[in-house]
Amino acid sequence: MIALLGRLRNQFRDSPTYGRDRASLFSGGNFGIIGLLLNAMVLLPMMLLMLEMNDREIRMFLGALEFGQLLSLILAGGTAGLITLLVPLRMTTLFMGPRTGRYFDQIVLSGISPFRFLIGKVTSQNLFLGICLFMMIPYVVLSLTVGGIDLLTFLACIILLWVYSIMLSLATLWTCLYMNEVLAAMFVIAGAAILGGFGAVPFGFNPIAVTPFPALVQSLYTSLPPNFFGITQPKGFWVHFVSCLTGMSLISLLALLALWVGPLYGIIKENSTFGEVVRPGDSRRKRLFRLRPHIQRPSEIAFFYQNRSDRLGRIEGLWRWGGSLTGLTALLCFAYACMSAIFLIPLGMAGGRGAIDWIGGFHIMNFVIYSVSLILAGFIFCHPLNTTFLQLPVFGRVRASTAFLDTFCFILFAAISTGLLELVPRAFDLMFAIPTGISVMYPGGAERSSMSSVGFYPVEFMARLTPIILISALTIYALLRALCLQVWVKSMATVGVIGLYGMGLCAGPVIIMEAILEFQHLQFFRDMRPMMRDIATASPVMCGAVMFGEDHRIPPETPFGSFYIVHTFVILLALVSIYLSSRKVRKLYLADPPEVKS
Amino acid sequence: MTTPAVEFFNVTKTFDDLVAVNDVSLSLPRGKTLGLIGPNGAGKTTLLRILVTLARPDCGDVRINGHSAIRDPLMVRQMLGFMPAEFGSPRNLNIGEYLDYFGCLHGVSSKERPKRIREVCELTDLTGREQVMVKGLSTGNRQRLLLAKTLLHDPDLLVLDEPASGLDPRARTELREIVRTLASMGKTIIISSHILPDIEDFSDRISIMEAGRLVIDGGLNELRETHASTTRVVRIRVPEADWDRAKKLLGEPAEIESVRERDHFIELSTNAENVNFTLGILLEHDIRVLQFAEDEPSLEEIFMRTTAGKVT
């Protein structure tokens, strides 16, 4: 254990990237830029407050706070904002980060392991945060002099900022494995900003504790007078501190694990290890279409995974797919357990019959978990064209291609989740609902709820909605697999599927239905009126809306034949595309070079 | 039989419609130096990038000490040192930090690194300049630094891509000396260059590439015999008294194509087979031969004869 800790310490201490980043960061220019940006972040909220000084609410709000308290809040918030913006940009070397363009090949050739390379990058973020905190010293001194700041709370906020900076670094690097640098930085900044924004909402207990904002703004909300604009008084600072620390640490650990495991490495043959992309017709395409989504590749960091030790490689198929399948199933079970636990509360509180209004919600949650799990499985069990036909050792002498393992695991997971979808309500019924005198599985009629029609006939309802969700998931998966055979990064294929399925099959039929209803004065749309139901119910969204009684223009008993026809057609089309593309890709991406007799 | 240090088996690499490397096969025994030459766009750099695992061939295989660069790139990377044609460095580093950074990348332990850095600095004549910033280095010193970096992990195989490019004559000579020292240390070296006299000077084997193909491959003497022109220029010096007689005698046989005076030498052109015959004529007539030299065909001549200036 001590030896292991010693080795881990050496990973940090003797990291080449750390040394390089340190040298790159410590320059007058960088200090100046960080100082300027930090001042901007700190002074901007102050300026905004000053502009609205005559506003009654603002005056009331400011009157409730001490100056030092406000200043410390702005300091911590400003630094958190700066970190949110600059850490992903630095990590992806888009801004203030050491660029590796011209000597990247030399780094890869050194054979450095990806983990060792990345750990140095993350460590170097401490220096960056250190500089930010150093720049804050004058404000801190001012804040302490003026008073109103609780030093212990302030130090706790700095700890949160440190963990946040580490989490952002790890999350950016994790994202970089699956998309290019620009997209990864945008994704993480946007994600952190959204989660931070939600985190700042004054809930009694904020569940979105994956940024430091719930804890940072807590002092602000507690200083406000009771019932100030109906704001709920949040729990104490330390509750938020612990929850934020736990949330961010969990994400950091998850990202660390994901970075250690890494992506399935498959060389992008057209540009070999990296460098200029060359593929038939690309020179022409480059001139015509600068974005080139079909040749987007993951960030350069992903290429280090060729240097990974072979220890895990011998059973790569087993641990990678087996681990994903087990993890997904565990996550699904956890989600169902949480759902059941949440629904136990009204059941216990209402003592049976009063809880009947929750039954609809129970079934909706059941279906939401099922749908999300299938989409997640589709995304996980899918690989871009450079890895689709890699032959991987599963165990012993058994080898299988990525494509086979993906398909097998997705189908297996779909079967498991469909089974759980059926099983969970029945188990809940037997274990919790029936003992309290109600049932969530009754065939209809006896226990009517005025809130939702779902509770009336869940058995029939499930029998009708389950295939809709399953077939939608299969269609999405088939489209994703088909698009993945055209591009090098899955994120690009995902964007394509969102466009194709989301716009084409989900929104498209609904838009056509609305057009038919809206433009009845036009002959063309009048002629389409008899087909309106069939067109609309081709969309799974509309099928759901009809079944949940959300759209009364189409009666609930409408058959969903068009949904099945359109989706079967799309699946067949995707399969043909997969077949045609796979022939080409197989030829281009043989897993191993042909044997050469020496 | 010892495994050759480097083996290429029918390597082909295409970019778009362009065939950069076309069915190249060659092998290099351990401890030898191979000079890879060819016009711009011949495919030399692509071939070297395939060798050092930076590019993957469309077909064929490359083996280094028996390990496939395609199947086992990690192992191969540990065995070779690659000096690229282009210099790239992290910002704000001095020579010592630069070498420490790459030493660390190559996994040289923190205890070993200072010693190793001292050794490579000594070898590349960078001792005493460890504090100089990399940014301000001259081209010659940059090349030395790149070479020093390449040697840090003590690789068996050195792959040097255009190491003398942009260097002045003195720096070139010094670099040549370093390469010679490395060769004498038993390293296998593959060096690509446009500067043919350098290649000629220290290569055990020469490979000429054109339009992605390997046009010729072999030892320099072998190439001279098989690919150089058969006409030889022979330069002879005789005593002043015998000068006119010698000139007359050499001008008579049909085997000698031309005779002329140049810098106190009689310079004649003849077929390679008749070189001894010319000497025989003079000796037969008791003319003392003070100096007799046959001009060997240069690599440049072989290069010009075997390549047609085609590029891919």
PDB file of C-alpha atoms in Angstrom, chain A residues 15-195:
ATOM      1  CA  SER A  15       5.264  14.406 -14.370  1.00  0.00           C
ATOM      2  CA  PRO A  16       6.707  15.886 -17.543  1.00  0.00           C
ATOM      3  CA  THR A  17       3.503  17.712 -18.422  1.00  0.00           C
ATOM      4  CA  TYR A  18       3.472  19.368 -15.039  1.00  0.00           C
ATOM      5  CA  GLY A  19       6.975  20.733 -15.572  1.00  0.00           C
ATOM      6  CA  ARG A  20       6.128  21.956 -19.062  1.00  0.00           C
ATOM      7  CA  ASP A  21       2.858  23.558 -18.009  1.00  0.00           C
ATOM      8  CA  ARG A  22       4.582  25.255 -15.099  1.00  0.00           C
ATOM      9  CA  ALA A  23       7.178  26.739 -17.427  1.00  0.00           C
ATOM     10  CA  SER A  24       4.500  27.825 -19.856  1.00  0.00           C
ATOM     11  CA  LEU A  25       2.233  29.354 -17.224  1.00  0.00           C
ATOM     12  CA  PHE A  26       4.805  31.370 -15.303  1.00  0.00           C
ATOM     13  CA  SER A  27       5.240  34.367 -17.520  1.00  0.00           C
ATOM     14  CA  GLY A  28       4.520  38.037 -17.045  1.00  0.00           C
ATOM     15  CA  GLY A  29       2.042  38.020 -19.910  1.00  0.00           C
ATOM     16  CA  ASN A  30      -0.007  35.207 -18.412  1.00  0.00           C
ATOM     17  CA  PHE A  31      -0.027  36.841 -14.995  1.00  0.00           C
ATOM     18  CA  GLY A  32      -1.283  40.035 -16.565  1.00  0.00           C
ATOM     19  CA  ILE A  33      -4.037  38.296 -18.529  1.00  0.00           C
ATOM     20  CA  ILE A  34      -5.226  36.305 -15.509  1.00  0.00           C
ATOM     21  CA  GLY A  35      -5.187  39.457 -13.380  1.00  0.00           C
ATOM     22  CA  LEU A  36      -7.204  41.392 -15.931  1.00  0.00           C
ATOM     23  CA  LEU A  37      -9.775  38.641 -16.414  1.00  0.00           C
ATOM     24  CA  LEU A  38     -10.120  38.086 -12.670  1.00  0.00           C
ATOM     25  CA  ASN A  39     -10.673  41.778 -12.079  1.00  0.00           C
ATOM     26  CA  ALA A  40     -13.248  41.805 -14.850  1.00  0.00           C
ATOM     27  CA  MET A  41     -15.064  38.840 -13.329  1.00  0.00           C
ATOM     28  CA  VAL A  42     -15.032  40.407  -9.859  1.00  0.00           C
ATOM     29  CA  LEU A  43     -15.902  43.929 -10.875  1.00  0.00           C
ATOM     30  CA  LEU A  44     -18.600  43.061 -13.415  1.00  0.00           C
ATOM     31  CA  PRO A  45     -21.238  41.983 -10.842  1.00  0.00           C
ATOM     32  CA  MET A  46     -20.366  45.032  -8.776  1.00  0.00           C
ATOM     33  CA  MET A  47     -20.889  47.290 -11.775  1.00  0.00           C
ATOM     34  CA  LEU A  48     -24.185  45.621 -12.544  1.00  0.00           C
ATOM     35  CA  LEU A  49     -25.329  46.176  -8.962  1.00  0.00           C
ATOM     36  CA  MET A  50     -24.212  49.795  -9.092  1.00  0.00           C
ATOM     37  CA  LEU A  51     -26.127  50.384 -12.310  1.00  0.00           C
ATOM     38  CA  GLU A  52     -29.318  49.202 -10.669  1.00  0.00           C
ATOM     39  CA  MET A  53     -28.667  50.980  -7.370  1.00  0.00           C
ATOM     40  CA  ASN A  54     -31.962  52.899  -7.498  1.00  0.00           C
ATOM     41  CA  ASP A  55     -33.951  49.725  -7.852  1.00  0.00           C
ATOM     42  CA  ARG A  56     -35.919  49.095  -4.662  1.00  0.00           C
ATOM     43  CA  GLU A  57     -35.322  45.347  -4.589  1.00  0.00           C
ATOM     44  CA  ILE A  58     -31.620  45.747  -5.170  1.00  0.00           C
ATOM     45  CA  ARG A  59     -31.422  48.277  -2.370  1.00  0.00           C
ATOM     46  CA  MET A  60     -33.284  45.948  -0.064  1.00  0.00           C
ATOM     47  CA  PHE A  61     -31.068  43.120  -1.131  1.00  0.00           C
ATOM     48  CA  LEU A  62     -27.894  45.099  -0.551  1.00  0.00           C
ATOM     49  CA  GLY A  63     -29.186  46.434   2.708  1.00  0.00           C
ATOM     50  CA  ALA A  64     -29.487  42.906   4.006  1.00  0.00           C
ATOM     51  CA  LEU A  65     -25.812  42.186   3.329  1.00  0.00           C
ATOM     52  CA  GLU A  66     -22.635  43.470   4.873  1.00  0.00           C
ATOM     53  CA  PHE A  67     -20.110  44.876   2.430  1.00  0.00           C
ATOM     54  CA  GLY A  68     -17.417  42.380   3.315  1.00  0.00           C
ATOM     55  CA  GLN A  69     -19.873  39.548   2.925  1.00  0.00           C
ATOM     56  CA  LEU A  70     -20.912  40.799  -0.488  1.00  0.00           C
ATOM     57  CA  LEU A  71     -17.303  41.245  -1.493  1.00  0.00           C
ATOM     58  CA  SER A  72     -16.310  37.756  -0.429  1.00  0.00           C
ATOM     59  CA  LEU A  73     -19.291  36.368  -2.318  1.00  0.00           C
ATOM     60  CA  ILE A  74     -18.331  38.269  -5.449  1.00  0.00           C
ATOM     61  CA  LEU A  75     -14.709  37.189  -5.049  1.00  0.00           C
ATOM     62  CA  ALA A  76     -15.535  33.524  -4.756  1.00  0.00           C
ATOM     63  CA  GLY A  77     -18.215  33.731  -7.468  1.00  0.00           C
ATOM     64  CA  GLY A  78     -15.918  35.666  -9.793  1.00  0.00           C
ATOM     65  CA  THR A  79     -13.118  33.179  -9.321  1.00  0.00           C
ATOM     66  CA  ALA A  80     -15.521  30.307  -9.885  1.00  0.00           C
ATOM     67  CA  GLY A  81     -16.702  32.004 -13.085  1.00  0.00           C
ATOM     68  CA  LEU A  82     -13.138  32.533 -14.232  1.00  0.00           C
ATOM     69  CA  ILE A  83     -12.284  28.915 -13.498  1.00  0.00           C
ATOM     70  CA  THR A  84     -15.373  27.744 -15.378  1.00  0.00           C
ATOM     71  CA  LEU A  85     -14.233  29.653 -18.409  1.00  0.00           C
ATOM     72  CA  LEU A  86     -10.466  29.274 -18.344  1.00  0.00           C
ATOM     73  CA  VAL A  87      -9.821  25.771 -17.021  1.00  0.00           C
ATOM     74  CA  PRO A  88     -11.489  23.991 -19.979  1.00  0.00           C
ATOM     75  CA  LEU A  89      -9.837  26.425 -22.377  1.00  0.00           C
ATOM     76  CA  ARG A  90      -6.414  25.834 -20.813  1.00  0.00           C
ATOM     77  CA  MET A  91      -6.897  22.081 -20.705  1.00  0.00           C
ATOM     78  CA  THR A  92      -7.752  21.974 -24.382  1.00  0.00           C
ATOM     79  CA  THR A  93      -4.826  24.369 -25.054  1.00  0.00           C
ATOM     80  CA  LEU A  94      -7.191  26.795 -26.781  1.00  0.00           C
ATOM     81  CA  PHE A  95      -6.215  29.656 -24.477  1.00  0.00           C
ATOM     82  CA  MET A  96      -3.173  30.083 -22.271  1.00  0.00           C
ATOM     83  CA  GLY A  97      -2.343  26.427 -22.546  1.00  0.00           C
ATOM     84  CA  PRO A  98       0.943  24.989 -23.790  1.00  0.00           C
ATOM     85  CA  ARG A  99       0.415  24.108 -27.429  1.00  0.00           C
ATOM     86  CA  THR A 100       1.893  20.831 -28.524  1.00  0.00           C
ATOM     87  CA  GLY A 101       1.262  21.044 -32.269  1.00  0.00           C
ATOM     88  CA  ARG A 102       4.834  20.895 -33.532  1.00  0.00           C
ATOM     89  CA  TYR A 103       6.271  18.464 -31.053  1.00  0.00           C
ATOM     90  CA  PHE A 104       3.227  16.361 -30.319  1.00  0.00           C
ATOM     91  CA  ASP A 105       4.638  13.472 -32.350  1.00  0.00           C
ATOM     92  CA  GLN A 106       7.746  13.500 -30.176  1.00  0.00           C
ATOM     93  CA  ILE A 107       5.648  13.267 -27.028  1.00  0.00           C
ATOM     94  CA  VAL A 108       3.676  10.333 -28.404  1.00  0.00           C
ATOM     95  CA  LEU A 109       6.880   8.627 -29.536  1.00  0.00           C
ATOM     96  CA  SER A 110       8.297   8.819 -26.026  1.00  0.00           C
ATOM     97  CA  GLY A 111       5.832   6.052 -25.177  1.00  0.00           C
ATOM     98  CA  ILE A 112       4.457   8.001 -22.222  1.00  0.00           C
ATOM     99  CA  SER A 113       1.328   6.441 -20.781  1.00  0.00           C
ATOM    100  CA  PRO A 114      -1.854   8.485 -21.182  1.00  0.00           C
ATOM    101  CA  PHE A 115      -2.507   8.553 -17.468  1.00  0.00           C
ATOM    102  CA  ARG A 116       0.954   9.925 -16.700  1.00  0.00           C
ATOM    103  CA  PHE A 117       0.567  12.599 -19.340  1.00  0.00           C
ATOM    104  CA  LEU A 118      -2.882  13.646 -18.171  1.00  0.00           C
ATOM    105  CA  ILE A 119      -2.159  13.646 -14.462  1.00  0.00           C
ATOM    106  CA  GLY A 120       0.473  16.329 -15.033  1.00  0.00           C
ATOM    107  CA  LYS A 121      -2.016  18.480 -16.887  1.00  0.00           C
ATOM    108  CA  VAL A 122      -4.478  18.222 -14.046  1.00  0.00           C
ATOM    109  CA  THR A 123      -1.796  18.944 -11.455  1.00  0.00           C
ATOM    110  CA  SER A 124      -0.786  22.060 -13.318  1.00  0.00           C
ATOM    111  CA  GLN A 125      -4.286  23.440 -12.779  1.00  0.00           C
ATOM    112  CA  ASN A 126      -3.354  23.879  -9.114  1.00  0.00           C
ATOM    113  CA  LEU A 127      -0.771  26.398 -10.203  1.00  0.00           C
ATOM    114  CA  PHE A 128      -3.354  28.197 -12.269  1.00  0.00           C
ATOM    115  CA  LEU A 129      -5.747  28.329  -9.335  1.00  0.00           C
ATOM    116  CA  GLY A 130      -2.846  29.408  -7.137  1.00  0.00           C
ATOM    117  CA  ILE A 131      -2.205  32.366  -9.434  1.00  0.00           C
ATOM    118  CA  CYS A 132      -5.909  33.287  -9.373  1.00  0.00           C
ATOM    119  CA  LEU A 133      -5.945  33.173  -5.574  1.00  0.00           C
ATOM    120  CA  PHE A 134      -2.716  35.134  -5.410  1.00  0.00           C
ATOM    121  CA  MET A 135      -4.316  37.830  -7.560  1.00  0.00           C
ATOM    122  CA  MET A 136      -7.256  37.944  -5.174  1.00  0.00           C
ATOM    123  CA  ILE A 137      -5.171  38.813  -2.125  1.00  0.00           C
ATOM    124  CA  PRO A 138      -5.827  42.597  -2.231  1.00  0.00           C
ATOM    125  CA  TYR A 139      -9.574  42.001  -2.298  1.00  0.00           C
ATOM    126  CA  VAL A 140      -9.358  39.467   0.489  1.00  0.00           C
ATOM    127  CA  VAL A 141      -7.377  41.888   2.626  1.00  0.00           C
ATOM    128  CA  LEU A 142      -9.966  44.592   1.909  1.00  0.00           C
ATOM    129  CA  SER A 143     -12.778  42.228   2.725  1.00  0.00           C
ATOM    130  CA  LEU A 144     -11.158  41.195   6.004  1.00  0.00           C
ATOM    131  CA  THR A 145     -10.473  44.807   6.931  1.00  0.00           C
ATOM    132  CA  VAL A 146     -14.018  45.967   6.235  1.00  0.00           C
ATOM    133  CA  GLY A 147     -15.425  42.986   8.097  1.00  0.00           C
ATOM    134  CA  GLY A 148     -18.457  40.817   7.627  1.00  0.00           C
ATOM    135  CA  ILE A 149     -16.543  37.861   6.258  1.00  0.00           C
ATOM    136  CA  ASP A 150     -16.299  34.595   8.075  1.00  0.00           C
ATOM    137  CA  LEU A 151     -12.767  33.401   7.526  1.00  0.00           C
ATOM    138  CA  LEU A 152     -13.576  29.740   8.010  1.00  0.00           C
ATOM    139  CA  THR A 153     -16.388  29.908   5.460  1.00  0.00           C
ATOM    140  CA  PHE A 154     -14.141  31.753   3.075  1.00  0.00           C
ATOM    141  CA  LEU A 155     -11.440  29.079   3.391  1.00  0.00           C
ATOM    142  CA  ALA A 156     -14.075  26.392   2.838  1.00  0.00           C
ATOM    143  CA  CYS A 157     -15.114  28.213  -0.334  1.00  0.00           C
ATOM    144  CA  ILE A 158     -11.498  28.145  -1.525  1.00  0.00           C
ATOM    145  CA  ILE A 159     -11.390  24.392  -0.920  1.00  0.00           C
ATOM    146  CA  LEU A 160     -14.537  24.082  -3.030  1.00  0.00           C
ATOM    147  CA  LEU A 161     -12.928  26.161  -5.776  1.00  0.00           C
ATOM    148  CA  TRP A 162      -9.893  23.903  -5.714  1.00  0.00           C
ATOM    149  CA  VAL A 163     -12.011  20.746  -6.029  1.00  0.00           C
ATOM    150  CA  TYR A 164     -14.065  22.471  -8.736  1.00  0.00           C
ATOM    151  CA  SER A 165     -10.919  23.315 -10.692  1.00  0.00           C
ATOM    152  CA  ILE A 166      -9.728  19.694 -10.472  1.00  0.00           C
ATOM    153  CA  MET A 167     -13.177  18.429 -11.472  1.00  0.00           C
ATOM    154  CA  LEU A 168     -13.333  20.748 -14.482  1.00  0.00           C
ATOM    155  CA  SER A 169      -9.843  19.674 -15.587  1.00  0.00           C
ATOM    156  CA  LEU A 170     -10.699  16.003 -15.363  1.00  0.00           C
ATOM    157  CA  ALA A 171     -14.092  16.462 -16.987  1.00  0.00           C
ATOM    158  CA  THR A 172     -12.535  18.399 -19.877  1.00  0.00           C
ATOM    159  CA  LEU A 173      -9.907  15.733 -20.457  1.00  0.00           C
ATOM    160  CA  TRP A 174     -12.563  13.037 -20.292  1.00  0.00           C
ATOM    161  CA  THR A 175     -14.673  14.868 -22.877  1.00  0.00           C
ATOM    162  CA  CYS A 176     -11.594  15.372 -25.030  1.00  0.00           C
ATOM    163  CA  LEU A 177     -11.390  11.623 -25.551  1.00  0.00           C
ATOM    164  CA  TYR A 178     -14.616  11.687 -27.520  1.00  0.00           C
ATOM    165  CA  MET A 179     -14.612  14.986 -29.397  1.00  0.00           C
ATOM    166  CA  ASN A 180     -12.188  17.585 -30.634  1.00  0.00           C
ATOM    167  CA  GLU A 181     -10.726  20.284 -28.418  1.00  0.00           C
ATOM    168  CA  VAL A 182     -13.072  23.109 -29.401  1.00  0.00           C
ATOM    169  CA  LEU A 183     -16.222  21.047 -28.949  1.00  0.00           C
ATOM    170  CA  ALA A 184     -14.954  19.589 -25.677  1.00  0.00           C
ATOM    171  CA  ALA A 185     -14.205  23.018 -24.207  1.00  0.00           C
ATOM    172  CA  MET A 186     -17.576  24.369 -25.335  1.00  0.00           C
ATOM    173  CA  PHE A 187     -19.375  21.334 -23.955  1.00  0.00           C
ATOM    174  CA  VAL A 188     -17.739  21.550 -20.526  1.00  0.00           C
ATOM    175  CA  ILE A 189     -18.087  25.333 -20.208  1.00  0.00           C
ATOM    176  CA  ALA A 190     -21.754  25.190 -21.230  1.00  0.00           C
ATOM    177  CA  GLY A 191     -22.418  22.201 -18.966  1.00  0.00           C
ATOM    178  CA  ALA A 192     -20.698  23.827 -15.976  1.00  0.00           C
ATOM    179  CA  ALA A 193     -22.497  27.122 -16.596  1.00  0.00           C
ATOM    180  CA  ILE A 194     -25.911  25.442 -16.785  1.00  0.00           C
ATOM    181  CA  LEU A 195     -25.302  23.259 -13.744  1.00  0.00           C
TER     182      LEU A 195
END
